[in-house]
PDB file of C-alpha atoms in Angstrom:
ATOM      1  CA  ASP A   1      -9.103 -27.242  30.807  1.00  0.00           C
ATOM      2  CA  ILE A   2      -8.592 -25.153  27.616  1.00  0.00           C
ATOM      3  CA  GLN A   3     -11.105 -26.169  24.922  1.00  0.00           C
ATOM      4  CA  MET A   4      -9.991 -25.871  21.323  1.00  0.00           C
ATOM      5  CA  THR A   5     -12.710 -25.399  18.675  1.00  0.00           C
ATOM      6  CA  GLN A   6     -11.890 -25.887  14.971  1.00  0.00           C
ATOM      7  CA  SER A   7     -13.899 -24.914  11.956  1.00  0.00           C
ATOM      8  CA  PRO A   8     -14.981 -26.157   9.574  1.00  0.00           C
ATOM      9  CA  SER A   9     -15.164 -29.872  10.526  1.00  0.00           C
ATOM     10  CA  SER A  10     -14.641 -30.744   6.881  1.00  0.00           C
ATOM     11  CA  LEU A  11     -14.110 -29.042   3.524  1.00  0.00           C
ATOM     12  CA  SER A  12     -13.536 -29.888  -0.130  1.00  0.00           C
ATOM     13  CA  ALA A  13     -11.516 -27.631  -2.424  1.00  0.00           C
ATOM     14  CA  SER A  14      -9.983 -27.714  -5.866  1.00  0.00           C
ATOM     15  CA  ILE A  15      -6.303 -28.214  -6.594  1.00  0.00           C
ATOM     16  CA  GLY A  16      -4.650 -24.854  -6.406  1.00  0.00           C
ATOM     17  CA  ASP A  17      -7.265 -23.326  -4.054  1.00  0.00           C
ATOM     18  CA  ARG A  18      -6.419 -21.364  -0.996  1.00  0.00           C
ATOM     19  CA  VAL A  19      -7.738 -23.220   2.096  1.00  0.00           C
ATOM     20  CA  THR A  20      -8.191 -21.689   5.521  1.00  0.00           C
ATOM     21  CA  ILE A  21      -8.822 -23.586   8.770  1.00  0.00           C
ATOM     22  CA  THR A  22      -9.527 -21.689  12.030  1.00  0.00           C
ATOM     23  CA  CYS A  23      -8.998 -22.705  15.657  1.00  0.00           C
ATOM     24  CA  ARG A  24     -10.366 -20.881  18.702  1.00  0.00           C
ATOM     25  CA  ALA A  25      -9.175 -21.360  22.272  1.00  0.00           C
ATOM     26  CA  SER A  26     -11.565 -20.969  25.218  1.00  0.00           C
ATOM     27  CA  GLN A  27      -9.023 -18.631  26.907  1.00  0.00           C
ATOM     28  CA  SER A  28      -5.965 -16.785  25.769  1.00  0.00           C
ATOM     29  CA  ILE A  29      -2.995 -18.945  25.015  1.00  0.00           C
ATOM     30  CA  GLY A  30      -0.608 -16.408  23.608  1.00  0.00           C
ATOM     31  CA  TYR A  31       1.293 -18.043  20.765  1.00  0.00           C
ATOM     32  CA  SER A  32       1.285 -21.519  22.252  1.00  0.00           C
ATOM     33  CA  LEU A  33      -0.560 -23.139  19.309  1.00  0.00           C
ATOM     34  CA  ASN A  34       0.608 -25.970  17.063  1.00  0.00           C
ATOM     35  CA  TRP A  35      -0.840 -27.478  13.878  1.00  0.00           C
ATOM     36  CA  TYR A  36      -0.605 -31.169  12.811  1.00  0.00           C
ATOM     37  CA  GLN A  37      -1.537 -33.051   9.617  1.00  0.00           C
ATOM     38  CA  HIS A  38      -2.721 -36.653  10.006  1.00  0.00           C
ATOM     39  CA  LYS A  39      -3.353 -39.171   7.220  1.00  0.00           C
ATOM     40  CA  PRO A  40      -5.017 -42.562   8.034  1.00  0.00           C
ATOM     41  CA  GLY A  41      -2.555 -45.235   9.039  1.00  0.00           C
ATOM     42  CA  THR A  42       0.377 -42.880   9.353  1.00  0.00           C
ATOM     43  CA  ALA A  43       2.077 -40.911  12.026  1.00  0.00           C
ATOM     44  CA  PRO A  44       0.651 -37.394  12.660  1.00  0.00           C
ATOM     45  CA  LYS A  45       3.032 -34.718  11.225  1.00  0.00           C
ATOM     46  CA  LEU A  46       3.947 -31.434  12.927  1.00  0.00           C
ATOM     47  CA  LEU A  47       3.359 -28.480  10.459  1.00  0.00           C
ATOM     48  CA  VAL A  48       3.500 -25.356  12.561  1.00  0.00           C
ATOM     49  CA  PHE A  49       4.655 -24.606  16.081  1.00  0.00           C
ATOM     50  CA  ALA A  50       4.198 -21.426  18.215  1.00  0.00           C
ATOM     51  CA  ALA A  51       1.398 -20.274  15.959  1.00  0.00           C
ATOM     52  CA  SER A  52       3.372 -19.215  12.933  1.00  0.00           C
ATOM     53  CA  ASN A  53       6.652 -21.106  12.725  1.00  0.00           C
ATOM     54  CA  LEU A  54       6.970 -23.623   9.886  1.00  0.00           C
ATOM     55  CA  GLN A  55       8.531 -26.931  11.011  1.00  0.00           C
ATOM     56  CA  SER A  56      11.528 -27.875   9.052  1.00  0.00           C
ATOM     57  CA  GLY A  57      10.740 -29.692   5.802  1.00  0.00           C
ATOM     58  CA  VAL A  58       7.128 -28.496   5.623  1.00  0.00           C
ATOM     59  CA  PRO A  59       6.314 -26.920   2.239  1.00  0.00           C
ATOM     60  CA  SER A  60       6.060 -23.199   2.158  1.00  0.00           C
ATOM     61  CA  ARG A  61       2.419 -23.299   0.921  1.00  0.00           C
ATOM     62  CA  PHE A  62       1.469 -23.897   4.588  1.00  0.00           C
ATOM     63  CA  SER A  63       1.361 -20.962   6.991  1.00  0.00           C
ATOM     64  CA  GLY A  64      -0.016 -20.261  10.425  1.00  0.00           C
ATOM     65  CA  SER A  65      -1.067 -16.986  12.094  1.00  0.00           C
ATOM     66  CA  GLY A  66      -2.905 -15.688  15.079  1.00  0.00           C
ATOM     67  CA  SER A  67      -2.498 -15.080  18.822  1.00  0.00           C
ATOM     68  CA  GLY A  68      -4.480 -15.031  21.974  1.00  0.00           C
ATOM     69  CA  THR A  69      -7.596 -17.035  21.241  1.00  0.00           C
ATOM     70  CA  ASP A  70      -7.897 -17.041  17.385  1.00  0.00           C
ATOM     71  CA  PHE A  71      -5.569 -18.853  15.016  1.00  0.00           C
ATOM     72  CA  THR A  72      -5.510 -19.812  11.325  1.00  0.00           C
ATOM     73  CA  LEU A  73      -3.838 -22.441   9.231  1.00  0.00           C
ATOM     74  CA  THR A  74      -3.672 -21.562   5.506  1.00  0.00           C
ATOM     75  CA  ILE A  75      -2.766 -23.854   2.600  1.00  0.00           C
ATOM     76  CA  HIS A  76      -2.022 -21.324  -0.102  1.00  0.00           C
ATOM     77  CA  SER A  77      -2.305 -23.652  -3.048  1.00  0.00           C
ATOM     78  CA  LEU A  78      -3.928 -27.014  -2.253  1.00  0.00           C
ATOM     79  CA  GLN A  79      -2.138 -30.057  -3.562  1.00  0.00           C
ATOM     80  CA  PRO A  80      -3.337 -33.666  -3.837  1.00  0.00           C
ATOM     81  CA  GLU A  81      -0.953 -34.788  -1.131  1.00  0.00           C
ATOM     82  CA  ASP A  82      -2.579 -32.380   1.336  1.00  0.00           C
ATOM     83  CA  VAL A  83      -5.585 -34.546   1.764  1.00  0.00           C
ATOM     84  CA  GLY A  84      -5.959 -35.528   5.375  1.00  0.00           C
ATOM     85  CA  THR A  85      -7.130 -34.255   8.750  1.00  0.00           C
ATOM     86  CA  TYR A  86      -5.641 -31.128  10.408  1.00  0.00           C
ATOM     87  CA  TYR A  87      -5.535 -30.619  14.161  1.00  0.00           C
ATOM     88  CA  CYS A  88      -4.708 -27.629  16.239  1.00  0.00           C
ATOM     89  CA  GLN A  89      -3.207 -28.173  19.741  1.00  0.00           C
ATOM     90  CA  GLN A  90      -2.513 -25.790  22.573  1.00  0.00           C
ATOM     91  CA  SER A  91       0.667 -26.226  24.531  1.00  0.00           C
ATOM     92  CA  TYR A  92      -0.120 -23.378  27.079  1.00  0.00           C
ATOM     93  CA  SER A  93      -1.262 -25.520  29.928  1.00  0.00           C
ATOM     94  CA  ILE A  94      -1.862 -29.032  31.054  1.00  0.00           C
ATOM     95  CA  PRO A  95      -3.887 -30.985  30.090  1.00  0.00           C
ATOM     96  CA  LEU A  96      -2.757 -30.400  26.526  1.00  0.00           C
ATOM     97  CA  THR A  97      -5.727 -30.331  24.203  1.00  0.00           C
ATOM     98  CA  PHE A  98      -6.421 -30.755  20.548  1.00  0.00           C
ATOM     99  CA  GLY A  99      -9.156 -29.333  18.405  1.00  0.00           C
ATOM    100  CA  GLY A 100     -11.715 -31.683  16.912  1.00  0.00           C
ATOM    101  CA  GLY A 101     -10.000 -31.756  13.530  1.00  0.00           C
ATOM    102  CA  THR A 102     -10.706 -30.467  10.035  1.00  0.00           C
ATOM    103  CA  LYS A 103     -10.906 -33.123   7.260  1.00  0.00           C
ATOM    104  CA  VAL A 104      -9.625 -31.676   3.914  1.00  0.00           C
ATOM    105  CA  GLY A 105     -10.537 -33.376   0.662  1.00  0.00           C
ATOM    106  CA  ILE A 106     -10.279 -32.599  -3.072  1.00  0.00           C
ATOM    107  CA  LYS A 107     -13.392 -31.550  -5.138  1.00  0.00           C
TER     108      LYS A 107
ATOM    109  CA  GLU B   1      16.457 -41.064  10.894  1.00  0.00           C
ATOM    110  CA  GLU B   2      14.724 -40.263  14.118  1.00  0.00           C
ATOM    111  CA  GLN B   3      11.907 -42.663  14.766  1.00  0.00           C
ATOM    112  CA  LEU B   4       9.526 -43.886  17.453  1.00  0.00           C
ATOM    113  CA  VAL B   5       7.899 -47.319  17.251  1.00  0.00           C
ATOM    114  CA  GLU B   6       4.958 -48.378  19.435  1.00  0.00           C
ATOM    115  CA  SER B   7       4.255 -51.940  20.357  1.00  0.00           C
ATOM    116  CA  GLY B   8       2.239 -54.034  22.808  1.00  0.00           C
ATOM    117  CA  GLY B   9      -1.305 -53.368  21.520  1.00  0.00           C
ATOM    118  CA  GLY B  10      -3.913 -56.043  21.195  1.00  0.00           C
ATOM    119  CA  LEU B  11      -7.355 -57.285  22.399  1.00  0.00           C
ATOM    120  CA  VAL B  12      -7.934 -57.091  26.151  1.00  0.00           C
ATOM    121  CA  GLN B  13     -11.000 -57.627  28.347  1.00  0.00           C
ATOM    122  CA  PRO B  14     -12.503 -54.781  30.293  1.00  0.00           C
ATOM    123  CA  GLY B  15     -10.924 -54.425  33.712  1.00  0.00           C
ATOM    124  CA  ARG B  16      -7.612 -56.012  32.648  1.00  0.00           C
ATOM    125  CA  SER B  17      -4.218 -54.420  32.172  1.00  0.00           C
ATOM    126  CA  LEU B  18      -1.925 -53.860  29.198  1.00  0.00           C
ATOM    127  CA  ARG B  19       1.514 -52.265  28.802  1.00  0.00           C
ATOM    128  CA  LEU B  20       2.562 -50.422  25.656  1.00  0.00           C
ATOM    129  CA  SER B  21       6.183 -49.689  24.701  1.00  0.00           C
ATOM    130  CA  CYS B  22       7.644 -46.856  22.687  1.00  0.00           C
ATOM    131  CA  THR B  23      11.064 -47.571  21.293  1.00  0.00           C
ATOM    132  CA  ALA B  24      13.267 -44.736  20.021  1.00  0.00           C
ATOM    133  CA  SER B  25      15.932 -44.919  17.320  1.00  0.00           C
ATOM    134  CA  GLY B  26      18.132 -42.196  15.784  1.00  0.00           C
ATOM    135  CA  PHE B  27      18.209 -40.027  18.860  1.00  0.00           C
ATOM    136  CA  SER B  28      18.742 -40.259  22.632  1.00  0.00           C
ATOM    137  CA  ILE B  29      15.350 -40.676  24.270  1.00  0.00           C
ATOM    138  CA  GLY B  30      16.776 -39.412  27.508  1.00  0.00           C
ATOM    139  CA  ASP B  31      17.115 -35.875  26.086  1.00  0.00           C
ATOM    140  CA  TYR B  32      13.387 -35.499  25.555  1.00  0.00           C
ATOM    141  CA  ALA B  33      10.063 -35.555  27.346  1.00  0.00           C
ATOM    142  CA  LEU B  34       7.600 -38.056  25.748  1.00  0.00           C
ATOM    143  CA  ASN B  35       3.920 -37.895  25.230  1.00  0.00           C
ATOM    144  CA  TRP B  36       1.255 -40.526  24.705  1.00  0.00           C
ATOM    145  CA  VAL B  37      -1.719 -39.514  22.468  1.00  0.00           C
ATOM    146  CA  ARG B  38      -4.643 -41.730  21.373  1.00  0.00           C
ATOM    147  CA  GLN B  39      -7.313 -41.708  18.754  1.00  0.00           C
ATOM    148  CA  ALA B  40     -10.503 -43.574  19.355  1.00  0.00           C
ATOM    149  CA  PRO B  41     -12.382 -44.941  16.254  1.00  0.00           C
ATOM    150  CA  GLY B  42     -14.017 -42.093  14.333  1.00  0.00           C
ATOM    151  CA  LYS B  43     -12.686 -39.504  16.826  1.00  0.00           C
ATOM    152  CA  GLY B  44      -9.904 -36.938  16.991  1.00  0.00           C
ATOM    153  CA  LEU B  45      -6.579 -36.920  18.745  1.00  0.00           C
ATOM    154  CA  GLU B  46      -6.619 -36.986  22.613  1.00  0.00           C
ATOM    155  CA  TRP B  47      -3.540 -36.260  24.681  1.00  0.00           C
ATOM    156  CA  ILE B  48      -3.356 -38.714  27.593  1.00  0.00           C
ATOM    157  CA  GLY B  49      -0.090 -37.870  29.292  1.00  0.00           C
ATOM    158  CA  PHE B  50       3.671 -37.263  29.247  1.00  0.00           C
ATOM    159  CA  ILE B  51       6.847 -37.851  31.137  1.00  0.00           C
ATOM    160  CA  ARG B  52       9.549 -35.314  31.659  1.00  0.00           C
ATOM    161  CA  THR B  53      13.260 -36.006  31.385  1.00  0.00           C
ATOM    162  CA  LYS B  54      15.281 -37.361  34.292  1.00  0.00           C
ATOM    163  CA  GLY B  55      16.602 -33.815  34.608  1.00  0.00           C
ATOM    164  CA  TYR B  56      13.104 -32.902  35.820  1.00  0.00           C
ATOM    165  CA  SER B  57      12.884 -36.021  37.917  1.00  0.00           C
ATOM    166  CA  ALA B  58      10.909 -37.883  35.228  1.00  0.00           C
ATOM    167  CA  THR B  59       7.676 -36.432  36.601  1.00  0.00           C
ATOM    168  CA  THR B  60       4.477 -37.242  34.823  1.00  0.00           C
ATOM    169  CA  GLU B  61       1.245 -35.447  33.894  1.00  0.00           C
ATOM    170  CA  TYR B  62      -2.015 -37.072  32.815  1.00  0.00           C
ATOM    171  CA  ALA B  63      -5.379 -36.178  31.288  1.00  0.00           C
ATOM    172  CA  PRO B  64      -8.263 -36.454  33.765  1.00  0.00           C
ATOM    173  CA  SER B  65      -9.780 -39.321  31.707  1.00  0.00           C
ATOM    174  CA  VAL B  66      -6.834 -41.666  32.545  1.00  0.00           C
ATOM    175  CA  ARG B  67      -5.388 -40.297  35.756  1.00  0.00           C
ATOM    176  CA  ASP B  68      -5.248 -42.957  38.374  1.00  0.00           C
ATOM    177  CA  ARG B  69      -5.500 -45.807  35.794  1.00  0.00           C
ATOM    178  CA  PHE B  70      -2.537 -45.105  33.472  1.00  0.00           C
ATOM    179  CA  THR B  71       1.135 -44.734  34.326  1.00  0.00           C
ATOM    180  CA  ILE B  72       3.983 -43.545  32.067  1.00  0.00           C
ATOM    181  CA  SER B  73       7.600 -44.553  32.766  1.00  0.00           C
ATOM    182  CA  ARG B  74      10.830 -44.533  30.913  1.00  0.00           C
ATOM    183  CA  ASP B  75      13.984 -46.693  30.578  1.00  0.00           C
ATOM    184  CA  ASP B  76      16.487 -44.239  28.963  1.00  0.00           C
ATOM    185  CA  SER B  77      19.356 -46.821  28.959  1.00  0.00           C
ATOM    186  CA  ASN B  78      17.267 -48.978  26.533  1.00  0.00           C
ATOM    187  CA  GLY B  79      15.595 -46.073  24.697  1.00  0.00           C
ATOM    188  CA  ILE B  80      12.067 -47.096  25.747  1.00  0.00           C
ATOM    189  CA  ALA B  81       9.054 -45.365  27.276  1.00  0.00           C
ATOM    190  CA  TYR B  82       6.109 -47.280  28.608  1.00  0.00           C
ATOM    191  CA  LEU B  83       2.388 -46.728  29.090  1.00  0.00           C
ATOM    192  CA  GLN B  84       0.957 -49.065  31.699  1.00  0.00           C
ATOM    193  CA  MET B  85      -2.860 -49.149  31.408  1.00  0.00           C
ATOM    194  CA  ASN B  86      -4.870 -50.663  34.278  1.00  0.00           C
ATOM    195  CA  SER B  87      -8.573 -51.105  34.789  1.00  0.00           C
ATOM    196  CA  LEU B  88      -9.180 -50.747  31.134  1.00  0.00           C
ATOM    197  CA  LYS B  89     -12.621 -49.684  29.819  1.00  0.00           C
ATOM    198  CA  THR B  90     -14.252 -50.189  26.484  1.00  0.00           C
ATOM    199  CA  GLU B  91     -13.814 -46.452  25.840  1.00  0.00           C
ATOM    200  CA  ASP B  92     -10.079 -46.877  26.031  1.00  0.00           C
ATOM    201  CA  THR B  93     -10.244 -48.655  22.642  1.00  0.00           C
ATOM    202  CA  ALA B  94      -8.032 -46.526  20.371  1.00  0.00           C
ATOM    203  CA  VAL B  95      -4.793 -46.257  18.394  1.00  0.00           C
ATOM    204  CA  TYR B  96      -2.125 -45.202  20.838  1.00  0.00           C
ATOM    205  CA  TYR B  97       0.735 -42.968  19.637  1.00  0.00           C
ATOM    206  CA  CYS B  98       3.918 -41.903  21.419  1.00  0.00           C
ATOM    207  CA  ALA B  99       5.365 -38.493  20.434  1.00  0.00           C
ATOM    208  CA  ARG B 100       8.552 -36.607  21.203  1.00  0.00           C
ATOM    209  CA  ASP B 101       8.284 -33.300  22.992  1.00  0.00           C
ATOM    210  CA  ALA B 102      10.443 -30.701  21.248  1.00  0.00           C
ATOM    211  CA  GLU B 103      11.117 -27.178  22.530  1.00  0.00           C
ATOM    212  CA  TRP B 104      12.018 -24.023  20.624  1.00  0.00           C
ATOM    213  CA  PHE B 105      13.011 -20.537  21.911  1.00  0.00           C
ATOM    214  CA  VAL B 106      11.105 -17.876  19.964  1.00  0.00           C
ATOM    215  CA  ARG B 107      11.082 -14.937  22.378  1.00  0.00           C
ATOM    216  CA  PHE B 108       9.721 -17.480  24.902  1.00  0.00           C
ATOM    217  CA  TYR B 109       9.953 -21.231  25.067  1.00  0.00           C
ATOM    218  CA  TYR B 110       7.372 -23.186  23.037  1.00  0.00           C
ATOM    219  CA  LYS B 111       6.752 -26.888  22.868  1.00  0.00           C
ATOM    220  CA  ALA B 112       5.278 -29.177  20.240  1.00  0.00           C
ATOM    221  CA  MET B 113       5.296 -32.919  19.376  1.00  0.00           C
ATOM    222  CA  ASP B 114       7.800 -33.206  16.536  1.00  0.00           C
ATOM    223  CA  VAL B 115       8.339 -36.954  16.062  1.00  0.00           C
ATOM    224  CA  TRP B 116       5.540 -39.483  16.229  1.00  0.00           C
ATOM    225  CA  GLY B 117       5.218 -43.179  15.951  1.00  0.00           C
ATOM    226  CA  HIS B 118       2.699 -44.969  13.650  1.00  0.00           C
ATOM    227  CA  GLY B 119       0.660 -46.121  16.579  1.00  0.00           C
ATOM    228  CA  THR B 120      -0.368 -49.452  18.073  1.00  0.00           C
ATOM    229  CA  THR B 121      -4.044 -50.477  18.312  1.00  0.00           C
ATOM    230  CA  VAL B 122      -5.708 -51.368  21.697  1.00  0.00           C
ATOM    231  CA  THR B 123      -9.156 -52.938  21.576  1.00  0.00           C
ATOM    232  CA  VAL B 124     -10.977 -53.391  24.969  1.00  0.00           C
ATOM    233  CA  SER B 125     -13.885 -55.842  24.560  1.00  0.00           C
ATOM    234  CA  SER B 126     -15.284 -58.881  26.216  1.00  0.00           C
TER     235      SER B 126
END
């Protein structure tokens, strides 16, 4: 199974800050990496697919990059509504696996 | 609006069975593979399995943690997918989500879960 490791596990930043979350795969997965946002009591939301493609309707302050084993999700200007937990997920091979999550809060 | 709604959760004793449903609206469920994902209390998201479309013989794949105990099926005519859970354990306690499997062509084919339900809670306890 491919293990996905996210860092940090949590962070707090100020409104308007640039926030970076990293995700590392235990083996090369090409560009088969997705990012989701999850807020308590709600449905998880797809933000980025295939490493760098923004899902329709997602604000342009979100971006994804990387390939192979190392990937990054960036929030270019943190907004109050971005509070939540962010997960990476590999779609390269079965079983599909998620990272452990990064909880983002506001300072 | 494209939606998925899970139902069927509840309190169940260890060793018993439970069947969850995932009902689609706003799109034809038969056109998509469907995933089940869960989140145990205080933990992250865990993929537990998916079912392909009938065009791929509705074949299924499962995570090792639930293989041989859980079964996913689909009823496209009624727009519903099911998760049959047998021999439940306390560690199966979680919120269970269904999620649609979408595919894009960006030089190659890539997949992600683009529509999710709000989840249904399963508690396994004596």
